[in-house]
Amino acid sequence: MSNTHINAGGSAALAPREYHLAHEPHPENGTSLGFWLYLMSDCLIFAALFATYGVLGRNYAAGPSGKDLFDLSLVAVNTAFLLTSSITFGFAMLQKQKKNVNGTLLWLAVTGLLGAAFLAVELYEFHHLIEHGATPQSSAFLSSFFTLVGTHGIHVTFGLIWLITLMIQIKKHGLINENVRRINCLSMFWHFLDVVWIGVFTFVYLMGVL
């Protein structure tokens, strides 16, 4: 009897632990849920910035207004860069579904170039405004403008860093499960930035020149 109990105990000790996930440490859809929660917190940040601009956006302190400063043709080109980058990211996702590594990398690279072009135009706009004395310290309007648009630009910058890092990972390891999960999260982040920019373009630029 004692040998039977010993053997049974030994078999139980050697049995695999069912809760140990050796190959996939992330629970199913856990990363997506966590990233959605992050995006919701980012929504709160931008909502607060939009509300601040709504309150302060007409306080010019006897200085220039949006109608005096904004170049809608330049902003329209910049908007086209960012919205087109959302389309090219969609092409990258289609190539990802086909398990085409080179196609995925190609469209991610095009997306990165368009994102970089967007940032370059935005930096040029900021430099042009500051060069003409329209600094964040000039008025409450300009303080809220630079804060809102600059925060969006910082998000695009981090998105580009993430995109470059992901491209290196895909080039090195291919479209493994981890990289597929990362590209899905980056896709949500990138499209979120496009939606925010549509709000900026409409609420700040278009309404600012009326």
GROMACS .gro file of C-alpha atoms in nm:
model
  210
    1MET     CA    1   0.000   0.000   0.000
    2SER     CA    2   0.277   0.242   0.089
    3ASN     CA    3   0.452   0.177  -0.245
    4THR     CA    4   0.125   0.251  -0.424
    5HIS     CA    5   0.089   0.584  -0.243
    6ILE     CA    6   0.452   0.671  -0.319
    7ASN     CA    7   0.411   0.592  -0.690
    8ALA     CA    8   0.089   0.790  -0.707
    9GLY     CA    9   0.252   1.085  -0.536
   10GLY     CA   10   0.553   1.062  -0.767
   11SER     CA   11   0.329   1.057  -1.075
   12ALA     CA   12   0.140   1.361  -0.949
   13ALA     CA   13   0.466   1.547  -0.890
   14LEU     CA   14   0.586   1.469  -1.241
   15ALA     CA   15   0.255   1.560  -1.405
   16PRO     CA   16   0.269   1.877  -1.618
   17ARG     CA   17   0.125   2.190  -1.460
   18GLU     CA   18  -0.175   2.287  -1.666
   19TYR     CA   19  -0.160   2.654  -1.569
   20HIS     CA   20   0.194   2.695  -1.705
   21LEU     CA   21   0.184   2.837  -2.058
   22ALA     CA   22   0.531   2.769  -2.191
   23HIS     CA   23   0.481   2.885  -2.549
   24GLU     CA   24   0.234   3.171  -2.508
   25PRO     CA   25   0.261   3.369  -2.183
   26HIS     CA   26  -0.016   3.614  -2.279
   27PRO     CA   27  -0.381   3.519  -2.224
   28GLU     CA   28  -0.592   3.524  -2.536
   29ASN     CA   29  -0.696   3.880  -2.629
   30GLY     CA   30  -0.532   4.007  -2.310
   31THR     CA   31  -0.294   4.239  -2.493
   32SER     CA   32  -0.572   4.383  -2.709
   33LEU     CA   33  -0.787   4.454  -2.404
   34GLY     CA   34  -0.498   4.622  -2.225
   35PHE     CA   35  -0.418   4.833  -2.529
   36TRP     CA   36  -0.781   4.940  -2.567
   37LEU     CA   37  -0.770   5.056  -2.204
   38TYR     CA   38  -0.458   5.257  -2.285
   39LEU     CA   39  -0.631   5.417  -2.586
   40MET     CA   40  -0.925   5.511  -2.366
   41SER     CA   41  -0.689   5.688  -2.126
   42ASP     CA   42  -0.536   5.869  -2.423
   43CYS     CA   43  -0.887   5.972  -2.529
   44LEU     CA   44  -0.928   6.137  -2.189
   45ILE     CA   45  -0.602   6.329  -2.237
   46PHE     CA   46  -0.704   6.462  -2.577
   47ALA     CA   47  -1.057   6.535  -2.455
   48ALA     CA   48  -0.909   6.754  -2.182
   49LEU     CA   49  -0.684   6.930  -2.434
   50PHE     CA   50  -0.974   6.991  -2.674
   51ALA     CA   51  -1.182   7.127  -2.386
   52THR     CA   52  -0.896   7.356  -2.283
   53TYR     CA   53  -0.863   7.485  -2.637
   54GLY     CA   54  -1.239   7.535  -2.653
   55VAL     CA   55  -1.221   7.761  -2.347
   56LEU     CA   56  -0.900   7.947  -2.435
   57GLY     CA   57  -0.906   7.939  -2.814
   58ARG     CA   58  -1.057   8.288  -2.849
   59ASN     CA   59  -0.831   8.460  -2.597
   60TYR     CA   60  -0.587   8.632  -2.831
   61ALA     CA   61  -0.448   8.891  -2.583
   62ALA     CA   62  -0.466   9.156  -2.858
   63GLY     CA   63  -0.243   8.933  -3.070
   64PRO     CA   64  -0.297   8.736  -3.391
   65SER     CA   65  -0.584   8.492  -3.427
   66GLY     CA   66  -0.602   8.166  -3.616
   67LYS     CA   67  -0.731   8.352  -3.920
   68ASP     CA   68  -0.411   8.556  -3.923
   69LEU     CA   69  -0.175   8.262  -3.868
   70PHE     CA   70  -0.307   7.942  -4.020
   71ASP     CA   71  -0.220   7.839  -4.375
   72LEU     CA   72  -0.501   7.600  -4.465
   73SER     CA   73  -0.335   7.482  -4.786
   74LEU     CA   74  -0.029   7.369  -4.589
   75VAL     CA   75  -0.244   7.204  -4.323
   76ALA     CA   76  -0.450   7.029  -4.592
   77VAL     CA   77  -0.133   6.879  -4.743
   78ASN     CA   78  -0.024   6.767  -4.398
   79THR     CA   79  -0.364   6.612  -4.334
   80ALA     CA   80  -0.337   6.425  -4.664
   81PHE     CA   81  -0.002   6.282  -4.553
   82LEU     CA   82  -0.145   6.142  -4.230
   83LEU     CA   83  -0.471   6.011  -4.375
   84THR     CA   84  -0.284   5.844  -4.663
   85SER     CA   85  -0.054   5.679  -4.409
   86SER     CA   86  -0.363   5.521  -4.254
   87ILE     CA   87  -0.449   5.368  -4.594
   88THR     CA   88  -0.095   5.235  -4.644
   89PHE     CA   89  -0.105   5.084  -4.295
   90GLY     CA   90  -0.419   4.904  -4.406
   91PHE     CA   91  -0.224   4.761  -4.700
   92ALA     CA   92   0.042   4.643  -4.454
   93MET     CA   93  -0.227   4.466  -4.251
   94LEU     CA   94  -0.352   4.291  -4.566
   95GLN     CA   95   0.002   4.170  -4.641
   96LYS     CA   96   0.034   4.057  -4.280
   97GLN     CA   97  -0.278   3.842  -4.318
   98LYS     CA   98  -0.119   3.683  -4.626
   99LYS     CA   99   0.198   3.612  -4.421
  100ASN     CA  100   0.395   3.818  -4.674
  101VAL     CA  101   0.690   3.953  -4.475
  102ASN     CA  102   0.840   4.166  -4.754
  103GLY     CA  103   0.503   4.313  -4.849
  104THR     CA  104   0.431   4.399  -4.486
  105LEU     CA  105   0.768   4.568  -4.446
  106LEU     CA  106   0.723   4.762  -4.771
  107TRP     CA  107   0.390   4.914  -4.670
  108LEU     CA  108   0.510   4.981  -4.316
  109ALA     CA  109   0.805   5.170  -4.465
  110VAL     CA  110   0.571   5.377  -4.684
  111THR     CA  111   0.358   5.448  -4.376
  112GLY     CA  112   0.668   5.559  -4.186
  113LEU     CA  113   0.774   5.794  -4.466
  114LEU     CA  114   0.430   5.956  -4.475
  115GLY     CA  115   0.433   5.991  -4.097
  116ALA     CA  116   0.778   6.150  -4.112
  117ALA     CA  117   0.654   6.391  -4.381
  118PHE     CA  118   0.363   6.487  -4.155
  119LEU     CA  119   0.601   6.562  -3.869
  120ALA     CA  120   0.833   6.762  -4.094
  121VAL     CA  121   0.548   6.986  -4.211
  122GLU     CA  122   0.425   7.030  -3.855
  123LEU     CA  123   0.771   7.130  -3.734
  124TYR     CA  124   0.797   7.374  -4.024
  125GLU     CA  125   0.463   7.527  -3.923
  126PHE     CA  126   0.574   7.562  -3.560
  127HIS     CA  127   0.904   7.719  -3.667
  128HIS     CA  128   0.722   7.961  -3.898
  129LEU     CA  129   0.482   8.069  -3.624
  130ILE     CA  130   0.755   8.118  -3.364
  131GLU     CA  131   0.971   8.303  -3.616
  132HIS     CA  132   0.688   8.553  -3.659
  133GLY     CA  133   0.646   8.601  -3.285
  134ALA     CA  134   0.350   8.365  -3.238
  135THR     CA  135   0.499   8.172  -2.946
  136PRO     CA  136   0.318   7.969  -2.677
  137GLN     CA  137   0.376   8.259  -2.438
  138SER     CA  138   0.203   8.514  -2.663
  139SER     CA  139  -0.156   8.434  -2.567
  140ALA     CA  140  -0.381   8.170  -2.412
  141PHE     CA  141  -0.494   8.083  -2.765
  142LEU     CA  142  -0.140   8.000  -2.876
  143SER     CA  143  -0.058   7.819  -2.551
  144SER     CA  144  -0.354   7.584  -2.595
  145PHE     CA  145  -0.283   7.549  -2.969
  146PHE     CA  146   0.080   7.446  -2.926
  147THR     CA  147  -0.013   7.210  -2.641
  148LEU     CA  148  -0.288   7.030  -2.833
  149VAL     CA  149  -0.114   7.004  -3.170
  150GLY     CA  150   0.225   6.937  -3.009
  151THR     CA  151   0.085   6.652  -2.797
  152HIS     CA  152  -0.052   6.491  -3.111
  153GLY     CA  153   0.287   6.536  -3.281
  154ILE     CA  154   0.463   6.369  -2.987
  155HIS     CA  155   0.228   6.072  -3.023
  156VAL     CA  156   0.310   6.047  -3.395
  157THR     CA  157   0.682   6.058  -3.307
  158PHE     CA  158   0.647   5.769  -3.063
  159GLY     CA  159   0.438   5.586  -3.323
  160LEU     CA  160   0.724   5.619  -3.575
  161ILE     CA  161   0.976   5.490  -3.320
  162TRP     CA  162   0.747   5.195  -3.250
  163LEU     CA  163   0.702   5.134  -3.623
  164ILE     CA  164   1.078   5.129  -3.691
  165THR     CA  165   1.136   4.896  -3.397
  166LEU     CA  166   0.861   4.665  -3.519
  167MET     CA  167   1.005   4.659  -3.870
  168ILE     CA  168   1.340   4.547  -3.726
  169GLN     CA  169   1.165   4.273  -3.527
  170ILE     CA  170   0.969   4.153  -3.832
  171LYS     CA  171   1.285   4.155  -4.046
  172LYS     CA  172   1.466   3.948  -3.783
  173HIS     CA  173   1.195   3.706  -3.668
  174GLY     CA  174   0.926   3.722  -3.936
  175LEU     CA  175   0.552   3.735  -3.871
  176ILE     CA  176   0.556   3.530  -3.552
  177ASN     CA  177   0.263   3.554  -3.309
  178GLU     CA  178   0.434   3.820  -3.100
  179ASN     CA  179   0.498   4.046  -3.399
  180VAL     CA  180   0.144   3.995  -3.529
  181ARG     CA  181   0.011   4.104  -3.191
  182ARG     CA  182   0.239   4.411  -3.194
  183ILE     CA  183   0.142   4.518  -3.544
  184ASN     CA  184  -0.227   4.487  -3.451
  185CYS     CA  185  -0.175   4.717  -3.153
  186LEU     CA  186   0.025   4.966  -3.360
  187SER     CA  187  -0.252   4.965  -3.620
  188MET     CA  188  -0.507   5.066  -3.356
  189PHE     CA  189  -0.273   5.337  -3.228
  190TRP     CA  190  -0.205   5.478  -3.575
  191HIS     CA  191  -0.572   5.492  -3.674
  192PHE     CA  192  -0.650   5.654  -3.338
  193LEU     CA  193  -0.402   5.933  -3.417
  194ASP     CA  194  -0.574   5.985  -3.753
  195VAL     CA  195  -0.912   6.025  -3.582
  196VAL     CA  196  -0.766   6.275  -3.335
  197TRP     CA  197  -0.607   6.472  -3.618
  198ILE     CA  198  -0.940   6.498  -3.801
  199GLY     CA  199  -1.072   6.660  -3.482
  200VAL     CA  200  -0.772   6.894  -3.469
  201PHE     CA  201  -0.808   6.989  -3.836
  202THR     CA  202  -1.179   7.061  -3.799
  203PHE     CA  203  -1.194   7.215  -3.453
  204VAL     CA  204  -0.865   7.409  -3.455
  205TYR     CA  205  -0.780   7.494  -3.813
  206LEU     CA  206  -1.110   7.512  -4.003
  207MET     CA  207  -1.303   7.680  -3.725
  208GLY     CA  208  -1.001   7.897  -3.649
  209VAL     CA  209  -1.013   8.071  -3.986
  210LEU     CA  210  -1.390   8.134  -3.980
   0.00000   0.00000   0.00000
